[in-house]
mmCIF file of C-alpha atoms in Angstrom:
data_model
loop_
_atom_site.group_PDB
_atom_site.id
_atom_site.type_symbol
_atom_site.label_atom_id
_atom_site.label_comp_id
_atom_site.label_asym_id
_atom_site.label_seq_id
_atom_site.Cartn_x
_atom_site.Cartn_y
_atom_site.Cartn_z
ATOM 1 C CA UNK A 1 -148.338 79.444 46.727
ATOM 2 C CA UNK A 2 -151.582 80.474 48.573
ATOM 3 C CA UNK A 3 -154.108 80.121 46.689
ATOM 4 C CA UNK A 4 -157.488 80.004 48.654
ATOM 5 C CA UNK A 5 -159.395 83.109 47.726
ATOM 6 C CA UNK A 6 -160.391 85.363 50.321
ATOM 7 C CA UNK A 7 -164.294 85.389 51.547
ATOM 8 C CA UNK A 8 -164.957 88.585 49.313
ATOM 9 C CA UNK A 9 -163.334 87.693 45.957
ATOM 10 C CA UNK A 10 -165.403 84.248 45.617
ATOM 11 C CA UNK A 11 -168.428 85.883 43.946
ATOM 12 C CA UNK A 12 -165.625 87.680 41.598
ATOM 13 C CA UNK A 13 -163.434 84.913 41.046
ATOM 14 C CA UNK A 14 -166.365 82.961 38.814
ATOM 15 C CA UNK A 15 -166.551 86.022 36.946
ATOM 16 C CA UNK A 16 -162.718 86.241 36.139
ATOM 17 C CA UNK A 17 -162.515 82.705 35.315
ATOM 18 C CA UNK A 18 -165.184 83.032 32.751
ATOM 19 C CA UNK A 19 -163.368 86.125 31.465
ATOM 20 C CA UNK A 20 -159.652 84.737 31.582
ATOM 21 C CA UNK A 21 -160.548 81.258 30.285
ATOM 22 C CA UNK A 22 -162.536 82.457 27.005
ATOM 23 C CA UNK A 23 -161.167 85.771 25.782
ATOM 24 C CA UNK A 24 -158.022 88.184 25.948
ATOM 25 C CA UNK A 25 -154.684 86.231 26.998
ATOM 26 C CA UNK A 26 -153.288 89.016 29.201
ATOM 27 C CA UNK A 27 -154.902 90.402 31.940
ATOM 28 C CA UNK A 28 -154.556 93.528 34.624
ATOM 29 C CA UNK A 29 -155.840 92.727 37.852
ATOM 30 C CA UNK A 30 -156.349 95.588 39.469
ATOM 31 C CA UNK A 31 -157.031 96.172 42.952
ATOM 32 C CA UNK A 32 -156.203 97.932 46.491
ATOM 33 C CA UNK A 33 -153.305 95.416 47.755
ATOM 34 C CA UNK A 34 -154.950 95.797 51.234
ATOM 35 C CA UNK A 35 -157.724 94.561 49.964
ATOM 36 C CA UNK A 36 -155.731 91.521 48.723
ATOM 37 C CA UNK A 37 -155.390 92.172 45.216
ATOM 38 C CA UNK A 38 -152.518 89.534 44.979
ATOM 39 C CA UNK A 39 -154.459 86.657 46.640
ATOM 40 C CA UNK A 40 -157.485 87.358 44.071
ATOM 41 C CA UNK A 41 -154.665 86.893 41.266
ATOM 42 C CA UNK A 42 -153.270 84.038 42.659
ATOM 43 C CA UNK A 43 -156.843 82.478 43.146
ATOM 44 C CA UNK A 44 -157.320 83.264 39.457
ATOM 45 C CA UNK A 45 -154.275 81.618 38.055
ATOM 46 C CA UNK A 46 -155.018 78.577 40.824
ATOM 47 C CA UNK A 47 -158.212 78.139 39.097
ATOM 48 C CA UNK A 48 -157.207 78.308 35.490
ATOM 49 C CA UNK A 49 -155.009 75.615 36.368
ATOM 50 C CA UNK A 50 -156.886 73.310 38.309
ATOM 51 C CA UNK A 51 -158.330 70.411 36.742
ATOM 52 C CA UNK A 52 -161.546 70.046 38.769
ATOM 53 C CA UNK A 53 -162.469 73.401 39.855
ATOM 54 C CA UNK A 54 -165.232 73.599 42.442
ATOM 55 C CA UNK A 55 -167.806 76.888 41.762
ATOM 56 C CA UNK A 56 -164.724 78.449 39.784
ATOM 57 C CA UNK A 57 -162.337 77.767 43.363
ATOM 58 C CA UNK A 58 -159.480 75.386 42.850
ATOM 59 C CA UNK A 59 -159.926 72.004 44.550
ATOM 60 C CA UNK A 60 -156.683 71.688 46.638
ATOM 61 C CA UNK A 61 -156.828 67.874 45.806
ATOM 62 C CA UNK A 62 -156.085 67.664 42.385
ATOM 63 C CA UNK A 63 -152.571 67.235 40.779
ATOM 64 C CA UNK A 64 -152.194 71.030 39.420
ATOM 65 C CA UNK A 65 -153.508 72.366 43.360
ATOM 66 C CA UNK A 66 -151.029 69.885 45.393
ATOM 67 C CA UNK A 67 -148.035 71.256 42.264
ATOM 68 C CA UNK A 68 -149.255 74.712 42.611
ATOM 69 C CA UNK A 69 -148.688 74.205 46.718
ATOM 70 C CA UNK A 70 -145.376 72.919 46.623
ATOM 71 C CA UNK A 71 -144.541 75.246 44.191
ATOM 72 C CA UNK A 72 -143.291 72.967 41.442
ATOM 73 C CA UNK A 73 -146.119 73.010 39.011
ATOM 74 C CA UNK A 74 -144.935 72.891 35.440
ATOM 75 C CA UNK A 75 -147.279 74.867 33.980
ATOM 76 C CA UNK A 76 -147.044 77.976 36.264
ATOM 77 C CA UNK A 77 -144.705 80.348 36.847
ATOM 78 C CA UNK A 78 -144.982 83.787 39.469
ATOM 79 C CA UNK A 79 -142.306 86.786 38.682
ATOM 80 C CA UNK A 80 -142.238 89.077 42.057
ATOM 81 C CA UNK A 81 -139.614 91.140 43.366
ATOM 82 C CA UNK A 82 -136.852 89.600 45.038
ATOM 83 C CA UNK A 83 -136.712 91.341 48.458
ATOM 84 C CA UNK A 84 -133.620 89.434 49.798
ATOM 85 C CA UNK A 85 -133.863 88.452 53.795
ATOM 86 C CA UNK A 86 -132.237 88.977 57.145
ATOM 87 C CA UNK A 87 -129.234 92.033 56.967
ATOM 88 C CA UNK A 88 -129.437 91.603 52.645
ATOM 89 C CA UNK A 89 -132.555 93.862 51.321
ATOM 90 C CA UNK A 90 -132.626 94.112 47.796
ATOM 91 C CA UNK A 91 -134.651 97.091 45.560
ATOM 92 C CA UNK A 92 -138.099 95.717 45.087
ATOM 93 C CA UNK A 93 -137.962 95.177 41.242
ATOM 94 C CA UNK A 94 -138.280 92.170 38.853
ATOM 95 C CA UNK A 95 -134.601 91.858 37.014
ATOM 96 C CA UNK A 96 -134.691 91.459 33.125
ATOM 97 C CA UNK A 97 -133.040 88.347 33.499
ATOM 98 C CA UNK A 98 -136.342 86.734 35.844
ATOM 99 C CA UNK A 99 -138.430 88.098 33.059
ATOM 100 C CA UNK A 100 -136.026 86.319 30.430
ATOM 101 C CA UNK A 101 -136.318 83.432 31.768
ATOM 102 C CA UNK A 102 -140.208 83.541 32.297
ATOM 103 C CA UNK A 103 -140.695 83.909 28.704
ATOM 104 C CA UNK A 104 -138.608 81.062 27.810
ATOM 105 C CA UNK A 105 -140.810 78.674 30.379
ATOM 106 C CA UNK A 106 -143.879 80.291 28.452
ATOM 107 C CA UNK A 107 -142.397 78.755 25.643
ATOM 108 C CA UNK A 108 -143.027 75.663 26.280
ATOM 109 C CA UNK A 109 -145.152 73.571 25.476
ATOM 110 C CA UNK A 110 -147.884 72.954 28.770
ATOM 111 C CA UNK A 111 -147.587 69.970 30.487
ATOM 112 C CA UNK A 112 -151.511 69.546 30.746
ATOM 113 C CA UNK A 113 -154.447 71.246 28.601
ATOM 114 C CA UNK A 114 -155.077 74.036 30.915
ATOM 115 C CA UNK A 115 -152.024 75.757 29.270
ATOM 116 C CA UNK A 116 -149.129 77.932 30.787
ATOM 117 C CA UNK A 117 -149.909 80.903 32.962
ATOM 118 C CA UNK A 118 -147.909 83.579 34.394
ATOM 119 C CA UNK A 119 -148.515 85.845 37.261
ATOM 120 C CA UNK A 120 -146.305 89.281 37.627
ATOM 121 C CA UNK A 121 -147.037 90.578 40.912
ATOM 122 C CA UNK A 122 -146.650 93.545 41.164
ATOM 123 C CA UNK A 123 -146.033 94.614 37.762
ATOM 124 C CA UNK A 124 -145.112 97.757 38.863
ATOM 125 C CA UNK A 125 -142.020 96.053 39.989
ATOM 126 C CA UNK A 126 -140.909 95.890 36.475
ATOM 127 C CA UNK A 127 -137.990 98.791 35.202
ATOM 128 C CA UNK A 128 -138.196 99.729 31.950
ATOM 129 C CA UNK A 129 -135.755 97.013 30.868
ATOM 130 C CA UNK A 130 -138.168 93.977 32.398
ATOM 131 C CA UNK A 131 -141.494 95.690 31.144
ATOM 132 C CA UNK A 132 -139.960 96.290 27.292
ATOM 133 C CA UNK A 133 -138.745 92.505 27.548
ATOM 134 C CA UNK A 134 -142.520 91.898 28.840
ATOM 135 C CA UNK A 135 -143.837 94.048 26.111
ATOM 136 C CA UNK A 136 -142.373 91.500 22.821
ATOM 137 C CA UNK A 137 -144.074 88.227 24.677
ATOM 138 C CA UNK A 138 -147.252 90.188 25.394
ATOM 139 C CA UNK A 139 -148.079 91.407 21.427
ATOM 140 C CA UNK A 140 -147.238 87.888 20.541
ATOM 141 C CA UNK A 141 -148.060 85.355 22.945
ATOM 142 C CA UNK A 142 -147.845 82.036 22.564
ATOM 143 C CA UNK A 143 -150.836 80.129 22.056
ATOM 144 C CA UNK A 144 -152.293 78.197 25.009
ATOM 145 C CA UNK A 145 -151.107 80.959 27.548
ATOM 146 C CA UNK A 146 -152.657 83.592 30.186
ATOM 147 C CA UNK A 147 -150.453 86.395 31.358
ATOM 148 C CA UNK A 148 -151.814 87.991 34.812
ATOM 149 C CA UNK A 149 -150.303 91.308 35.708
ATOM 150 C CA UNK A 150 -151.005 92.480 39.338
ATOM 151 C CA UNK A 151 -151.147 96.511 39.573
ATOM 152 C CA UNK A 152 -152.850 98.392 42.694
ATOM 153 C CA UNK A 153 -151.225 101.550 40.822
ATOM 154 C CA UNK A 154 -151.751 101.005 37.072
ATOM 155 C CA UNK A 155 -151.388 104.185 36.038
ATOM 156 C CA UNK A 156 -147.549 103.798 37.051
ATOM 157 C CA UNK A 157 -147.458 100.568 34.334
ATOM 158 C CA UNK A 158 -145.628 101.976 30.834
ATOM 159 C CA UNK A 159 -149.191 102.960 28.889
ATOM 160 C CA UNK A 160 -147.464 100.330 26.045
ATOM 161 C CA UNK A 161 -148.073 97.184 28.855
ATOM 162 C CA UNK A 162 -151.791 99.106 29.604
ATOM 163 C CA UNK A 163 -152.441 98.659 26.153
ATOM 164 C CA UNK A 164 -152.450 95.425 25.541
ATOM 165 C CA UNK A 165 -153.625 94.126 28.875
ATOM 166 C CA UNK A 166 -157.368 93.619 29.636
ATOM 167 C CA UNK A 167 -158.153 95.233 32.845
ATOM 168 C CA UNK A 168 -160.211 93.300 35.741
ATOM 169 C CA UNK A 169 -161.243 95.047 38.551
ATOM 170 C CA UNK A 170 -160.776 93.171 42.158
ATOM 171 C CA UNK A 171 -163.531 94.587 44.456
ATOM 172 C CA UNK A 172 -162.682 95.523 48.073
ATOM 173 C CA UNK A 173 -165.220 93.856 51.047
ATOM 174 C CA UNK A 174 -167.757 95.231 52.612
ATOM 175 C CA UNK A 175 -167.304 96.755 55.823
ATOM 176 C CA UNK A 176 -168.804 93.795 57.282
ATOM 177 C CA UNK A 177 -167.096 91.611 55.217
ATOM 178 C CA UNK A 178 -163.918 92.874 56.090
ATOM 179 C CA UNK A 179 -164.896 92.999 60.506
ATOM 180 C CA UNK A 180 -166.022 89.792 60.189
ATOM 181 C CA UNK A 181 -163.050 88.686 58.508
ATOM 182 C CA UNK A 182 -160.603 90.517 61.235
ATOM 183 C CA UNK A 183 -162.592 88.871 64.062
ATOM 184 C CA UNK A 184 -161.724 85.694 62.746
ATOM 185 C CA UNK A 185 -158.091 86.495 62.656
ATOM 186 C CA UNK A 186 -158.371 87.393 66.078
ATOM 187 C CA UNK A 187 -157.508 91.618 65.519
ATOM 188 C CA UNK A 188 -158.562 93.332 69.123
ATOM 189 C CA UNK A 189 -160.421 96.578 67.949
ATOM 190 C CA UNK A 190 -160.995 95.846 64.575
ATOM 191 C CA UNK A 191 -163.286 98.367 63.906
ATOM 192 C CA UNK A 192 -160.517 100.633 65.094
ATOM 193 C CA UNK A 193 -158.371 99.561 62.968
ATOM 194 C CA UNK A 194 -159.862 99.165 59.728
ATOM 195 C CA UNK A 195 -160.963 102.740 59.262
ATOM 196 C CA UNK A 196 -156.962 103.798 60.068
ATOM 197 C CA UNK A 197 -156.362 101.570 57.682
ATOM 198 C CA UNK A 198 -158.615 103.244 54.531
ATOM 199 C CA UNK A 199 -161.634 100.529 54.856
ATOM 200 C CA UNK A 200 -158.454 97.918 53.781
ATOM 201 C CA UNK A 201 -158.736 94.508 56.127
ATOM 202 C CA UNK A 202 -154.824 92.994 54.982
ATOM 203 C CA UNK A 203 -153.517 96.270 56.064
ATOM 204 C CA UNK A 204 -155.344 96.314 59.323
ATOM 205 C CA UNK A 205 -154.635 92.893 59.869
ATOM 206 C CA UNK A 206 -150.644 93.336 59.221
ATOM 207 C CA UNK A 207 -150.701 96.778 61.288
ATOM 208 C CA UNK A 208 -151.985 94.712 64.694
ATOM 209 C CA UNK A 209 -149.307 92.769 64.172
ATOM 210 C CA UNK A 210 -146.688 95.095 63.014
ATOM 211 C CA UNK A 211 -144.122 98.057 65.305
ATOM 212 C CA UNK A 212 -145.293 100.702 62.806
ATOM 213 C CA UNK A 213 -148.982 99.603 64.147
ATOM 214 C CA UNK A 214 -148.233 100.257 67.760
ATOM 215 C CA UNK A 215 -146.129 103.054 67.270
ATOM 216 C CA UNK A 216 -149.205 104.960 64.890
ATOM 217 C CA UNK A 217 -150.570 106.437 67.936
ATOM 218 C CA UNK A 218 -147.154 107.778 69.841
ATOM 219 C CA UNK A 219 -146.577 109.584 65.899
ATOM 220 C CA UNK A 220 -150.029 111.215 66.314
ATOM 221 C CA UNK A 221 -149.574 112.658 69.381
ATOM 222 C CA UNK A 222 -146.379 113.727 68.425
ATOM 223 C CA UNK A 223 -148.120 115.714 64.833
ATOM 224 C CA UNK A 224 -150.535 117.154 67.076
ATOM 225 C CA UNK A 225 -147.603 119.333 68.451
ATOM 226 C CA UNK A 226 -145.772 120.254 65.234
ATOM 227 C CA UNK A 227 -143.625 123.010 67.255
ATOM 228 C CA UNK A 228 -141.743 120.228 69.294
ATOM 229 C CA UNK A 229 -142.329 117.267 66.685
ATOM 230 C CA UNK A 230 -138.943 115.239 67.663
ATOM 231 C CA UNK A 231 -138.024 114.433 63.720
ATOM 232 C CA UNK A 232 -134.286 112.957 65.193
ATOM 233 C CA UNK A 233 -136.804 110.576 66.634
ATOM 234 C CA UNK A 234 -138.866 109.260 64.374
ATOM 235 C CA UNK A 235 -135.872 109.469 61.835
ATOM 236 C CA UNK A 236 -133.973 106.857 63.734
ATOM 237 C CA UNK A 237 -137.225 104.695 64.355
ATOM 238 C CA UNK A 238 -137.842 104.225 60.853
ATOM 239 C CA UNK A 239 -133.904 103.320 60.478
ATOM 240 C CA UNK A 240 -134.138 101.084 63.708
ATOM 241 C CA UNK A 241 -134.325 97.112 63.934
ATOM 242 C CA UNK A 242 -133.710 94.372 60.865
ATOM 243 C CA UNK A 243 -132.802 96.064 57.397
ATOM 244 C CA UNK A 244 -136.045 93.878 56.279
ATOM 245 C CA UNK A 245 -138.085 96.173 58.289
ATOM 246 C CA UNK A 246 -137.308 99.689 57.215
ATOM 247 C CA UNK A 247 -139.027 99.853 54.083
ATOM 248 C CA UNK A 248 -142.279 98.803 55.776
ATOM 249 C CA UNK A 249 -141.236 101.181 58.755
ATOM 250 C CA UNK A 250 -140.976 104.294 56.546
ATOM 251 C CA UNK A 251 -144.109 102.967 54.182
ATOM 252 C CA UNK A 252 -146.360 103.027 57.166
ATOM 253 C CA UNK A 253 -145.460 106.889 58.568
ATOM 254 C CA UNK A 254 -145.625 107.952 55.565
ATOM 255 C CA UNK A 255 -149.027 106.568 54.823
ATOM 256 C CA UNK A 256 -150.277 108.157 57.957
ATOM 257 C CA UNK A 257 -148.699 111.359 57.822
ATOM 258 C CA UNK A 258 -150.770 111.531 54.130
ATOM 259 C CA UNK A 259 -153.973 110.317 55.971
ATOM 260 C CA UNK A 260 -153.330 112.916 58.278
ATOM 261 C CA UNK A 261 -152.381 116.017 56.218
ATOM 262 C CA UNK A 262 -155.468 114.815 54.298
ATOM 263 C CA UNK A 263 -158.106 114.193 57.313
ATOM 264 C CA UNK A 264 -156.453 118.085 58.116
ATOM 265 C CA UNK A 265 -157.940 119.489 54.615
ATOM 266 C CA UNK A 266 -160.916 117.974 55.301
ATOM 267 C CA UNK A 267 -161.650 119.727 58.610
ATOM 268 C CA UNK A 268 -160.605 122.944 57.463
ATOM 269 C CA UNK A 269 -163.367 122.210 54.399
ATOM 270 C CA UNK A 270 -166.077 121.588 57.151
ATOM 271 C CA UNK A 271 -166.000 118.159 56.341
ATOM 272 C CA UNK A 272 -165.000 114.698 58.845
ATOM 273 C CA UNK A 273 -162.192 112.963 59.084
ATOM 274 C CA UNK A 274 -162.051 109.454 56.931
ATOM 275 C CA UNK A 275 -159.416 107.827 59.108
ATOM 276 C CA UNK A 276 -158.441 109.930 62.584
ATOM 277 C CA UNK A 277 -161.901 110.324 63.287
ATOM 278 C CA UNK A 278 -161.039 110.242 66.654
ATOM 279 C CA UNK A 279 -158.923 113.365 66.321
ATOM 280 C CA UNK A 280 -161.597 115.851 64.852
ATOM 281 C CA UNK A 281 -161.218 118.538 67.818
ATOM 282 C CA UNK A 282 -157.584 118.072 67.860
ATOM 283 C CA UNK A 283 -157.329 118.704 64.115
ATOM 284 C CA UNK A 284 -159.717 121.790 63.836
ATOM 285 C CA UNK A 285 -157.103 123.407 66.081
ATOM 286 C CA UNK A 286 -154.265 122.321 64.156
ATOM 287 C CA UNK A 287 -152.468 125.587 62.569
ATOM 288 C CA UNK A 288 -155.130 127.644 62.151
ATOM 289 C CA UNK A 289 -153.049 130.339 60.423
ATOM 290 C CA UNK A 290 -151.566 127.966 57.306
ATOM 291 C CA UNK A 291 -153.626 128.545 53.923
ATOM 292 C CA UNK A 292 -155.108 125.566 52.861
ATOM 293 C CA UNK A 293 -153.292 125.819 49.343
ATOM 294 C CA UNK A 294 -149.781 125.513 50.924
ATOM 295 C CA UNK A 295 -151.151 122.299 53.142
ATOM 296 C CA UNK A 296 -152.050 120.435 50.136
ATOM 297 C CA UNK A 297 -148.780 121.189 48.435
ATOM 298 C CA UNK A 298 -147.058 119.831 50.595
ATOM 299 C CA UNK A 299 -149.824 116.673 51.037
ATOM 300 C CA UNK A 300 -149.025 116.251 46.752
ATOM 301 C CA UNK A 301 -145.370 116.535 47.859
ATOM 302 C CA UNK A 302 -145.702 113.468 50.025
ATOM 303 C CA UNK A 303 -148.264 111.072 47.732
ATOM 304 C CA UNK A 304 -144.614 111.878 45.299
ATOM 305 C CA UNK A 305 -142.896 109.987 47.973
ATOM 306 C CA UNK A 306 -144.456 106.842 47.965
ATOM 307 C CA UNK A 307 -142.442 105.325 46.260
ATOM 308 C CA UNK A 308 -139.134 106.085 47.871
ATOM 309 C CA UNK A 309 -138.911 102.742 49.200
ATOM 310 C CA UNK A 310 -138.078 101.691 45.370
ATOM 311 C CA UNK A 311 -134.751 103.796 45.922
ATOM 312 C CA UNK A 312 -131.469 103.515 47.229
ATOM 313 C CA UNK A 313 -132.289 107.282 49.162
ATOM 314 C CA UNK A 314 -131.728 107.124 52.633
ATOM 315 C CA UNK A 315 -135.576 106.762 54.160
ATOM 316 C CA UNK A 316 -134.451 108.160 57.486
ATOM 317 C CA UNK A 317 -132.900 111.672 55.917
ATOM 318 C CA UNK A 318 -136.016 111.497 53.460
ATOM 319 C CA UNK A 319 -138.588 110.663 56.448
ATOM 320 C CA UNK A 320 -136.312 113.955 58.834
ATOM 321 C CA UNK A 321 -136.470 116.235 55.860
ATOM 322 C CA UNK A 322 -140.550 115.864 55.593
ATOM 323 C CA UNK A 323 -141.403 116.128 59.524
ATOM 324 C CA UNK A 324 -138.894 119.288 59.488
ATOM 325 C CA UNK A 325 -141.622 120.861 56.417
ATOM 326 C CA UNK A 326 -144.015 119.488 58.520
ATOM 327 C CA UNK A 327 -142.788 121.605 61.825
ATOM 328 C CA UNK A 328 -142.624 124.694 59.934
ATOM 329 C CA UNK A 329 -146.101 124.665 57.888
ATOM 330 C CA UNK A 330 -148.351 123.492 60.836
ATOM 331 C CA UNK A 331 -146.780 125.310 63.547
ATOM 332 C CA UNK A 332 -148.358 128.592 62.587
#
């Protein structure tokens, strides 16, 4: 387990301690997971534990830190979706019986007088079998315990699990937190980077090191002409390479066909772009015939697709059919 915070959740982190070790016993972090929303939760729950914090940041040196990194300490457990590996990718969900099991080890009585805590990330991993077995533990908890459930999209939680979770806000870095924080990671044109990637520094940092990162600009070009978009194309480069890769494949064109449709609504509106900046002439003359209404029905249409990595749907035939309404809308 990871648990260093990152350089902009340190100033937060003392706050959420104070919160998490004196109050409620379940909590919703919530956050933009490219702003590292998991690694503030994980910070949290390494701190709760720790037996000699340092300014609310876990010591690394202490038993419960050198547990928590070899990932057998007996007062902690983490419930996250398992993704499988290699040729074998599993749905990205949290099975009852993980979540059964959790709640027995919460149990139990803690090993040291920190207490027991769990961390669910994401909790929007949970069906509505592993959140309603969630649900019983979190009305009554046992005593001595903290609950952390990670959500970047809470509203997507069952309102029941809302309920009767506190909610803690993760804030994003600055933007000079977040170049400074690139350049140290070594990411060429980070500036670049970080505004195609919403102002988030975890997703800029894992597109500069990603296909779907090099191939952003090729599926640009390729909008820009929406009469000879090749959708056969970009259908079988989402479906290309390792089975482990697809879901991130079609994640990432999907995300920037939404930026773009979006950055396109904002032109039309007289207003700039927030991520192809660099693309302001190109999209001005982008179908200047389609009514504005129809464009954002069909941007709604995609935000509904997020989540089709979370289904057994083929992504490619999903990914063809959306450049093909693509073609047809913006080629006017």
């Amino acid at each position: 387990m990871d648990f260093a915070p990152l350089p902009w959740h340190t100033t937060w982190l003392a706050k959420a301690r104070a919160l998490t070790s004196e109050h409620h016993h379940a909590w919703l972090v919530v956050g933009r997971t490219g702003d590292g929303v998991g690694y503030a939760a994980s910070a949290l729950a390494a701190s709760l534990l720790c037996h000699q914090p340092q300014e609310s940041v876990a010591c690394g040196q202490c038993p419960s830190c050198r547990w928590l990194a070899g990932d057998v300490h007996p007062d902690f457990k983490k419930l996250a979706p398992d993704l499988g590996d290699g040729e074998t990718v599993k749905l990205p969900t949290i099975k009852v019986d993980a979540v059964r099991e959790a709640l027995d080890f919460m149990q139990l009585s803690a090993a040291g007088e920190q207490g027991r805590v769990l961390l669910v990330d994401p909790a929007t991993a949970l069906p509505r079998e592993s959140a309603n077995a969630l649900l019983k533990a979190l009305e009554e908890p046992p005593p001595y315990t903290r609950w952390l459930l990670v959500a970047a999209q809470p509203e997507r939680l069952l309102p029941t699990i809302r309920s009767r979770a506190l909610k803690i806000a993760v804030p994003g870095p600055t933007p000079a937190e977040a170049l400074t924080w690139l350049h140290e990671q070594g990411v060429s044109s980070a500036e670049t980077m970080l505004q195609q990637s919403r102002g988030e520094p975890l997703s800029a940092l894992a597109a500069s090191k990603s296909e779907s990162g090099n191939a952003r600009e090729e599926f640009v070009r390729d909008l820009l002409r929406p009469g000879h978009l090749p959708t056969l194309k970009w259908g079988a480069w989402v479906e290309a390479g390792p089975k482990a890769e697809r879901r991130e494949r079609f994640a990432a064109l999907l995300r920037a066909l939404l930026d773009w449709t979006s950055d396109w609504a904002r032109v039309r509106t007289q207003l700039v772009p927030r991520v192809f900046f660099t693309e302001h002439a190109g999209l001005a003359a982008l179908a200047p015939g389609l009514p504005l209404s129809e464009a954002l029905r069909y941007h709604r249409g995609l935000i509904r697709k997020l989540n089709l990595p979370d289904t057994t749907l083929s992504a490619r035939l999903q990914f063809e059919s959306l450049l093909l309404d693509y073609r047809v809308l913006f080629s006017r």
